[in-house]
mmCIF file of C-alpha atoms in Angstrom:
data_model
loop_
_atom_site.group_PDB
_atom_site.id
_atom_site.type_symbol
_atom_site.label_atom_id
_atom_site.label_comp_id
_atom_site.label_asym_id
_atom_site.label_seq_id
_atom_site.Cartn_x
_atom_site.Cartn_y
_atom_site.Cartn_z
ATOM 1 C CA MET X 1 -2.040 15.079 -29.101
ATOM 2 C CA PRO X 2 1.462 15.043 -27.651
ATOM 3 C CA ALA X 3 3.861 12.817 -27.074
ATOM 4 C CA ALA X 4 2.102 9.972 -25.108
ATOM 5 C CA ILE X 5 2.314 5.383 -24.628
ATOM 6 C CA PRO X 6 0.425 2.974 -25.806
ATOM 7 C CA PHE X 7 -1.356 1.076 -22.840
ATOM 8 C CA PRO X 8 1.107 -2.312 -23.265
ATOM 9 C CA ASP X 9 -0.809 -5.965 -24.431
ATOM 10 C CA VAL X 10 -0.803 -7.576 -21.437
ATOM 11 C CA SER X 11 -3.344 -9.639 -19.920
ATOM 12 C CA PRO X 12 -4.404 -9.613 -16.034
ATOM 13 C CA GLU X 13 -4.505 -13.151 -16.331
ATOM 14 C CA ILE X 14 -1.634 -15.112 -16.695
ATOM 15 C CA PHE X 15 -3.690 -18.184 -17.545
ATOM 16 C CA SER X 16 -6.659 -20.460 -17.180
ATOM 17 C CA ILE X 17 -7.756 -23.253 -17.043
ATOM 18 C CA GLY X 18 -11.076 -24.210 -16.532
ATOM 19 C CA GLY X 19 -12.544 -21.870 -15.043
ATOM 20 C CA PHE X 20 -9.783 -20.661 -12.284
ATOM 21 C CA ALA X 21 -7.388 -18.215 -13.328
ATOM 22 C CA LEU X 22 -4.423 -16.988 -12.453
ATOM 23 C CA ARG X 23 -4.099 -13.453 -12.198
ATOM 24 C CA TRP X 24 -1.392 -11.311 -12.111
ATOM 25 C CA TYR X 25 -2.899 -9.339 -8.919
ATOM 26 C CA ALA X 26 -2.484 -12.105 -6.964
ATOM 27 C CA LEU X 27 0.536 -13.256 -7.847
ATOM 28 C CA ALA X 28 1.936 -10.838 -6.815
ATOM 29 C CA TYR X 29 0.332 -10.270 -3.809
ATOM 30 C CA ILE X 30 1.410 -14.000 -3.106
ATOM 31 C CA VAL X 31 5.185 -13.793 -4.085
ATOM 32 C CA GLY X 32 5.584 -9.774 -2.078
ATOM 33 C CA ILE X 33 4.697 -12.361 0.798
ATOM 34 C CA LEU X 34 7.030 -14.539 -0.171
ATOM 35 C CA ILE X 35 9.967 -11.951 -0.894
ATOM 36 C CA GLY X 36 8.478 -10.605 3.099
ATOM 37 C CA TRP X 37 8.863 -13.642 4.018
ATOM 38 C CA ARG X 38 12.789 -14.375 3.682
ATOM 39 C CA ILE X 39 13.376 -10.752 4.377
ATOM 40 C CA ALA X 40 12.356 -11.417 8.093
ATOM 41 C CA VAL X 41 14.056 -14.632 8.419
ATOM 42 C CA ALA X 42 16.967 -13.062 6.849
ATOM 43 C CA ALA X 43 16.775 -11.047 10.023
ATOM 44 C CA VAL X 44 15.670 -12.909 12.856
ATOM 45 C CA THR X 45 18.680 -14.710 11.826
ATOM 46 C CA ARG X 46 21.277 -12.135 11.995
ATOM 47 C CA PRO X 47 22.174 -11.855 16.336
ATOM 48 C CA ALA X 48 25.256 -9.244 15.369
ATOM 49 C CA ILE X 49 21.839 -6.511 14.355
ATOM 50 C CA TRP X 50 19.925 -6.853 17.477
ATOM 51 C CA THR X 51 20.205 -5.582 20.917
ATOM 52 C CA GLY X 52 20.321 -8.973 22.387
ATOM 53 C CA ASP X 53 18.448 -11.934 21.276
ATOM 54 C CA PRO X 54 16.169 -10.943 17.353
ATOM 55 C CA VAL X 55 12.843 -10.829 19.478
ATOM 56 C CA MET X 56 11.476 -13.815 16.660
ATOM 57 C CA THR X 57 12.021 -17.078 15.659
ATOM 58 C CA PRO X 58 12.067 -18.068 11.903
ATOM 59 C CA LYS X 59 9.034 -20.276 13.085
ATOM 60 C CA GLN X 60 7.158 -17.415 14.475
ATOM 61 C CA VAL X 61 7.745 -15.251 10.805
ATOM 62 C CA GLU X 62 5.674 -17.748 9.115
ATOM 63 C CA ASP X 63 2.866 -18.790 11.742
ATOM 64 C CA LEU X 64 2.912 -14.139 12.165
ATOM 65 C CA LEU X 65 2.157 -14.898 8.267
ATOM 66 C CA THR X 66 -1.550 -16.311 8.680
ATOM 67 C CA GLY X 67 -2.144 -13.427 10.756
ATOM 68 C CA ILE X 68 -1.073 -11.069 8.079
ATOM 69 C CA ILE X 69 -2.350 -11.847 5.278
ATOM 70 C CA LEU X 70 -6.195 -12.503 7.343
ATOM 71 C CA GLY X 71 -5.148 -8.723 8.611
ATOM 72 C CA VAL X 72 -4.478 -7.490 4.747
ATOM 73 C CA ILE X 73 -7.942 -8.977 3.736
ATOM 74 C CA LEU X 74 -10.676 -8.431 5.758
ATOM 75 C CA GLY X 75 -8.848 -5.017 7.275
ATOM 76 C CA GLY X 76 -8.194 -3.596 3.031
ATOM 77 C CA ARG X 77 -11.748 -5.301 2.627
ATOM 78 C CA ILE X 78 -12.966 -3.237 5.601
ATOM 79 C CA GLY X 79 -11.280 -0.186 4.651
ATOM 80 C CA TYR X 80 -13.268 0.303 1.368
ATOM 81 C CA VAL X 81 -16.488 -0.187 3.021
ATOM 82 C CA LEU X 82 -16.037 2.192 5.714
ATOM 83 C CA PHE X 83 -13.821 5.007 4.192
ATOM 84 C CA TYR X 84 -14.506 4.803 0.378
ATOM 85 C CA GLN X 85 -18.093 3.528 -0.738
ATOM 86 C CA PRO X 86 -20.123 3.420 2.986
ATOM 87 C CA GLY X 87 -23.256 4.174 1.681
ATOM 88 C CA TYR X 88 -23.743 1.901 -0.573
ATOM 89 C CA TYR X 89 -22.478 -1.791 1.083
ATOM 90 C CA LEU X 90 -25.038 -0.242 3.712
ATOM 91 C CA GLN X 91 -27.694 -0.232 1.255
ATOM 92 C CA ASN X 92 -26.398 -3.090 -0.066
ATOM 93 C CA PRO X 93 -24.293 -5.810 2.993
ATOM 94 C CA GLY X 94 -24.883 -9.040 0.910
ATOM 95 C CA GLU X 95 -22.180 -6.897 -0.724
ATOM 96 C CA ILE X 96 -19.293 -6.391 1.718
ATOM 97 C CA LEU X 97 -16.869 -9.615 2.346
ATOM 98 C CA ALA X 98 -17.407 -9.343 -1.477
ATOM 99 C CA VAL X 99 -14.511 -9.064 -1.797
ATOM 100 C CA TRP X 100 -14.009 -11.417 -5.720
ATOM 101 C CA GLN X 101 -15.673 -7.811 -7.068
ATOM 102 C CA GLY X 102 -12.775 -5.656 -6.578
ATOM 103 C CA GLY X 103 -12.840 -2.436 -3.492
ATOM 104 C CA MET X 104 -9.436 -2.925 -0.714
ATOM 105 C CA ALA X 105 -8.275 -0.019 1.206
ATOM 106 C CA PHE X 106 -4.149 0.755 1.817
ATOM 107 C CA HIS X 107 -5.144 2.244 5.462
ATOM 108 C CA GLY X 108 -7.669 -0.256 6.274
ATOM 109 C CA GLY X 109 -4.915 -3.216 5.691
ATOM 110 C CA PHE X 110 -2.506 -1.677 7.657
ATOM 111 C CA ILE X 111 -5.139 -1.207 10.498
ATOM 112 C CA GLY X 112 -5.853 -4.982 10.063
ATOM 113 C CA VAL X 113 -1.912 -6.261 9.729
ATOM 114 C CA GLY X 114 -1.257 -3.176 13.347
ATOM 115 C CA VAL X 115 -4.516 -5.490 14.785
ATOM 116 C CA ALA X 116 -2.352 -8.953 13.735
ATOM 117 C CA ILE X 117 1.246 -7.811 15.065
ATOM 118 C CA VAL X 118 -0.572 -6.550 18.614
ATOM 119 C CA LEU X 119 -2.195 -9.896 19.011
ATOM 120 C CA PHE X 120 0.280 -12.390 17.792
ATOM 121 C CA SER X 121 2.966 -9.807 20.414
ATOM 122 C CA TRP X 122 0.421 -10.564 23.165
ATOM 123 C CA ARG X 123 0.071 -13.802 22.871
ATOM 124 C CA ASN X 124 3.869 -14.925 22.275
ATOM 125 C CA LYS X 125 4.669 -12.683 24.761
ATOM 126 C CA LEU X 126 6.900 -10.331 22.320
ATOM 127 C CA HIS X 127 7.913 -6.817 22.277
ATOM 128 C CA VAL X 128 5.605 -5.519 20.202
ATOM 129 C CA GLY X 129 7.725 -2.399 19.098
ATOM 130 C CA SER X 130 10.543 -4.500 17.537
ATOM 131 C CA VAL X 131 7.961 -7.116 15.357
ATOM 132 C CA ALA X 132 6.318 -4.018 14.172
ATOM 133 C CA ASP X 133 9.325 -2.796 12.785
ATOM 134 C CA VAL X 134 10.880 -6.266 11.250
ATOM 135 C CA LEU X 135 7.158 -6.960 9.237
ATOM 136 C CA ALA X 136 7.682 -2.894 8.381
ATOM 137 C CA LEU X 137 10.935 -3.633 6.547
ATOM 138 C CA ALA X 138 9.019 -7.126 5.220
ATOM 139 C CA THR X 139 6.385 -4.972 3.767
ATOM 140 C CA ALA X 140 7.718 -3.399 0.759
ATOM 141 C CA PRO X 141 8.249 -5.904 -2.090
ATOM 142 C CA ALA X 142 4.289 -6.441 -1.676
ATOM 143 C CA LEU X 143 3.547 -2.680 -2.232
ATOM 144 C CA LEU X 144 6.391 -2.754 -5.360
ATOM 145 C CA LEU X 145 3.869 -5.897 -6.890
ATOM 146 C CA GLY X 146 0.934 -5.085 -6.048
ATOM 147 C CA ARG X 147 1.311 -0.857 -7.696
ATOM 148 C CA VAL X 148 2.973 -2.819 -10.485
ATOM 149 C CA SER X 149 -0.322 -5.364 -10.786
ATOM 150 C CA ASN X 150 -2.521 -2.118 -10.256
ATOM 151 C CA PHE X 151 -0.320 -0.782 -13.308
ATOM 152 C CA VAL X 152 -0.820 -4.410 -15.473
ATOM 153 C CA ASN X 153 -4.821 -4.765 -14.579
ATOM 154 C CA ALA X 154 -5.193 -0.895 -16.151
ATOM 155 C CA GLU X 155 -6.963 0.325 -12.801
ATOM 156 C CA LEU X 156 -6.503 3.686 -10.505
ATOM 157 C CA TRP X 157 -4.178 4.873 -13.039
ATOM 158 C CA GLY X 158 -3.567 9.361 -12.507
ATOM 159 C CA ARG X 159 -4.995 12.733 -13.480
ATOM 160 C CA PRO X 160 -5.239 13.254 -18.187
ATOM 161 C CA SER X 161 -1.529 14.740 -18.753
ATOM 162 C CA ASP X 162 0.308 16.094 -21.745
ATOM 163 C CA ALA X 163 4.142 14.747 -20.828
ATOM 164 C CA PRO X 164 5.654 12.127 -22.849
ATOM 165 C CA TRP X 165 5.980 9.152 -20.526
ATOM 166 C CA ALA X 166 1.627 9.808 -19.719
ATOM 167 C CA VAL X 167 -0.012 5.992 -21.397
ATOM 168 C CA ILE X 168 -3.147 5.936 -23.311
ATOM 169 C CA PHE X 169 -4.894 4.140 -20.390
ATOM 170 C CA PRO X 170 -8.455 1.191 -22.776
ATOM 171 C CA GLY X 171 -11.588 1.491 -21.396
ATOM 172 C CA GLN X 172 -14.841 3.929 -21.567
ATOM 173 C CA ALA X 173 -13.893 5.628 -18.260
ATOM 174 C CA ALA X 174 -9.880 6.096 -18.631
ATOM 175 C CA GLN X 175 -10.946 8.654 -22.144
ATOM 176 C CA ASP X 176 -13.231 10.217 -20.000
ATOM 177 C CA CYS X 177 -10.833 13.259 -19.689
ATOM 178 C CA ALA X 178 -13.809 15.643 -19.843
ATOM 179 C CA GLY X 179 -12.831 18.084 -22.248
ATOM 180 C CA ILE X 180 -9.190 18.167 -20.654
ATOM 181 C CA LEU X 181 -7.210 17.114 -23.777
ATOM 182 C CA PRO X 182 -7.842 16.725 -26.663
ATOM 183 C CA GLY X 183 -8.031 13.282 -28.863
ATOM 184 C CA LEU X 184 -6.868 10.530 -26.513
ATOM 185 C CA CYS X 185 -6.761 11.260 -23.065
ATOM 186 C CA ALA X 186 -3.443 9.920 -21.827
ATOM 187 C CA ARG X 187 -2.934 9.875 -18.219
ATOM 188 C CA HIS X 188 -0.071 9.934 -15.455
ATOM 189 C CA PRO X 189 1.095 6.092 -14.353
ATOM 190 C CA SER X 190 0.545 6.994 -10.967
ATOM 191 C CA GLN X 191 0.312 3.820 -9.625
ATOM 192 C CA LEU X 192 4.241 3.370 -11.183
ATOM 193 C CA TYR X 193 5.140 6.135 -9.044
ATOM 194 C CA GLU X 194 3.593 4.548 -6.338
ATOM 195 C CA ALA X 195 5.472 1.382 -6.813
ATOM 196 C CA ALA X 196 8.947 3.687 -7.760
ATOM 197 C CA LEU X 197 8.222 5.273 -4.298
ATOM 198 C CA GLU X 198 6.560 2.949 -2.137
ATOM 199 C CA GLY X 199 8.604 -0.153 -2.616
ATOM 200 C CA ILE X 200 11.100 1.030 -4.802
ATOM 201 C CA VAL X 201 12.862 4.110 -2.586
ATOM 202 C CA LEU X 202 11.065 3.262 0.779
ATOM 203 C CA GLY X 203 12.074 -0.226 1.300
ATOM 204 C CA ALA X 204 15.546 0.574 0.518
ATOM 205 C CA LEU X 205 15.796 3.241 3.260
ATOM 206 C CA LEU X 206 14.581 0.231 5.470
ATOM 207 C CA LEU X 207 16.850 -2.202 4.293
ATOM 208 C CA TYR X 208 19.852 -0.138 4.832
ATOM 209 C CA LEU X 209 19.258 1.379 7.604
ATOM 210 C CA ALA X 210 18.243 -2.649 8.698
ATOM 211 C CA PHE X 211 20.947 -3.818 8.052
ATOM 212 C CA ARG X 212 23.833 -2.002 7.933
ATOM 213 C CA ARG X 213 22.687 1.325 10.616
ATOM 214 C CA GLY X 214 21.884 -1.173 13.209
ATOM 215 C CA ALA X 215 17.856 0.296 12.981
ATOM 216 C CA PHE X 216 16.179 -2.998 15.008
ATOM 217 C CA LYS X 217 18.174 -1.614 17.833
ATOM 218 C CA THR X 218 16.407 1.649 18.041
ATOM 219 C CA PRO X 219 12.902 -0.702 19.126
ATOM 220 C CA TRP X 220 9.698 1.687 16.879
ATOM 221 C CA LEU X 221 12.475 2.883 14.820
ATOM 222 C CA LEU X 222 11.655 1.524 11.194
ATOM 223 C CA THR X 223 7.667 0.992 12.194
ATOM 224 C CA ALA X 224 7.590 5.231 12.933
ATOM 225 C CA LEU X 225 10.031 5.511 8.769
ATOM 226 C CA PHE X 226 7.906 3.636 7.216
ATOM 227 C CA PHE X 227 4.707 5.268 9.355
ATOM 228 C CA ALA X 228 5.887 8.728 7.433
ATOM 229 C CA GLY X 229 7.652 7.884 4.519
ATOM 230 C CA TYR X 230 4.413 5.446 3.495
ATOM 231 C CA GLY X 231 2.634 8.710 4.053
ATOM 232 C CA VAL X 232 4.478 11.265 2.206
ATOM 233 C CA ALA X 233 4.989 8.949 -0.342
ATOM 234 C CA ARG X 234 0.618 8.371 -1.480
ATOM 235 C CA PHE X 235 0.198 12.388 -0.456
ATOM 236 C CA ILE X 236 2.530 13.057 -2.773
ATOM 237 C CA VAL X 237 1.080 10.799 -5.427
ATOM 238 C CA GLU X 238 -2.748 11.676 -4.541
ATOM 239 C CA PHE X 239 -1.726 14.879 -6.496
ATOM 240 C CA PHE X 240 -0.747 12.774 -9.428
ATOM 241 C CA ARG X 241 -3.776 10.300 -9.471
ATOM 242 C CA GLN X 242 -7.419 10.115 -10.696
ATOM 243 C CA ALA X 243 -9.950 10.369 -7.271
ATOM 244 C CA ASP X 244 -11.629 7.886 -6.180
ATOM 245 C CA ALA X 245 -15.498 7.580 -8.978
ATOM 246 C CA GLN X 246 -17.137 8.386 -6.056
ATOM 247 C CA PHE X 247 -15.884 11.915 -5.461
ATOM 248 C CA ILE X 248 -16.624 13.198 -8.857
ATOM 249 C CA THR X 249 -18.183 15.743 -9.623
ATOM 250 C CA ALA X 250 -19.410 18.384 -12.466
ATOM 251 C CA GLU X 251 -17.886 20.430 -9.914
ATOM 252 C CA ASN X 252 -15.980 19.089 -7.950
ATOM 253 C CA PRO X 253 -13.789 17.274 -10.956
ATOM 254 C CA TRP X 254 -10.659 16.496 -9.228
ATOM 255 C CA GLY X 255 -12.281 14.800 -6.153
ATOM 256 C CA HIS X 256 -11.311 16.778 -3.504
ATOM 257 C CA VAL X 257 -12.542 15.896 0.157
ATOM 258 C CA ILE X 258 -11.923 18.831 1.546
ATOM 259 C CA ALA X 259 -11.381 22.608 -0.928
ATOM 260 C CA ILE X 260 -8.943 24.314 -0.124
ATOM 261 C CA GLY X 261 -9.561 27.724 -2.231
ATOM 262 C CA PRO X 262 -9.561 26.388 -5.251
ATOM 263 C CA ALA X 263 -7.256 23.266 -4.285
ATOM 264 C CA GLY X 264 -8.463 19.894 -1.702
ATOM 265 C CA ILE X 265 -6.833 17.602 -0.321
ATOM 266 C CA THR X 266 -7.901 14.333 -1.827
ATOM 267 C CA MET X 267 -9.564 10.997 1.103
ATOM 268 C CA GLY X 268 -6.427 9.383 -0.137
ATOM 269 C CA GLN X 269 -4.396 12.367 1.244
ATOM 270 C CA LEU X 270 -6.289 12.748 4.361
ATOM 271 C CA LEU X 271 -5.668 9.375 5.398
ATOM 272 C CA SER X 272 -2.231 9.495 4.763
ATOM 273 C CA LEU X 273 -1.944 13.026 7.315
ATOM 274 C CA PRO X 274 -2.573 10.290 10.352
ATOM 275 C CA MET X 275 0.303 7.807 9.132
ATOM 276 C CA ILE X 276 2.283 11.231 8.558
ATOM 277 C CA ILE X 277 1.734 12.393 12.437
ATOM 278 C CA ILE X 278 2.267 9.294 14.094
ATOM 279 C CA GLY X 279 5.256 8.013 12.630
ATOM 280 C CA VAL X 280 6.826 11.600 12.833
ATOM 281 C CA ALA X 281 5.853 11.528 16.772
ATOM 282 C CA LEU X 282 6.679 7.685 17.058
ATOM 283 C CA PHE X 283 10.453 8.633 15.404
ATOM 284 C CA VAL X 284 10.981 11.515 17.737
ATOM 285 C CA TRP X 285 9.347 8.887 20.751
ATOM 286 C CA ALA X 286 11.872 6.322 19.614
ATOM 287 C CA ARG X 287 15.057 8.010 19.424
ATOM 288 C CA ARG X 288 14.779 9.540 22.617
ATOM 289 C CA ARG X 289 14.166 6.001 25.036
ATOM 290 C CA ALA X 290 16.963 4.940 22.370
#
């Protein structure tokens, strides 16, 4: 078979004591939230990058964290249930809140965070757009670390590939290439593609605009760029990412939910399109109001 990279022998668990185990995925969320919190605090303690006073105090940033965490968990889980497996959970409603079994959707978590921002801003009489801008700026580290953890967990891998950087992921599901490739099945490390685009490229752009180009002086601008940037990044990566198993059939091996001739659109791409449209529209609206 063509050259490929064996999957690194990294345990999903960092350590375990008795019945408690700390996993890389959990640590990624914790560290990502802490880094995001420090970025947000750094932003609201620099009056020079704002027009007038910063939208929040450091204490309010800390208070907002609780709502954000709840929004990510509840929104991510409910989004997965509604977007990806509604039939299964309609028959098994007792498993809807069983987040320890896996199954979270970014787009659902995104909606959950949006609800938390609106409620927090309304309660504290803050400008919703500026609060959203702070959160948009602080999100990239969690996206980066979360996608790297997906790679360590050998989950959400990409489509079969003969690229020299393709990875031989373990497990029967990952090795089932349905005759697409001979021998061991190597796949795109699409988790790392997402980490690079969503975490590094998009994060660096937002940090530069916020701290060097005065983006906070135009409310909603960073939020708009996050919407559009994430949507474009996810749409691109979906061309290399294996679709969720429930969408894959013998007649639809790539898991398209909308067929366009011989090609099509996956569920991830379908959910990303509204983000791109909203982001572009919000960017134009914010610039006109500036």
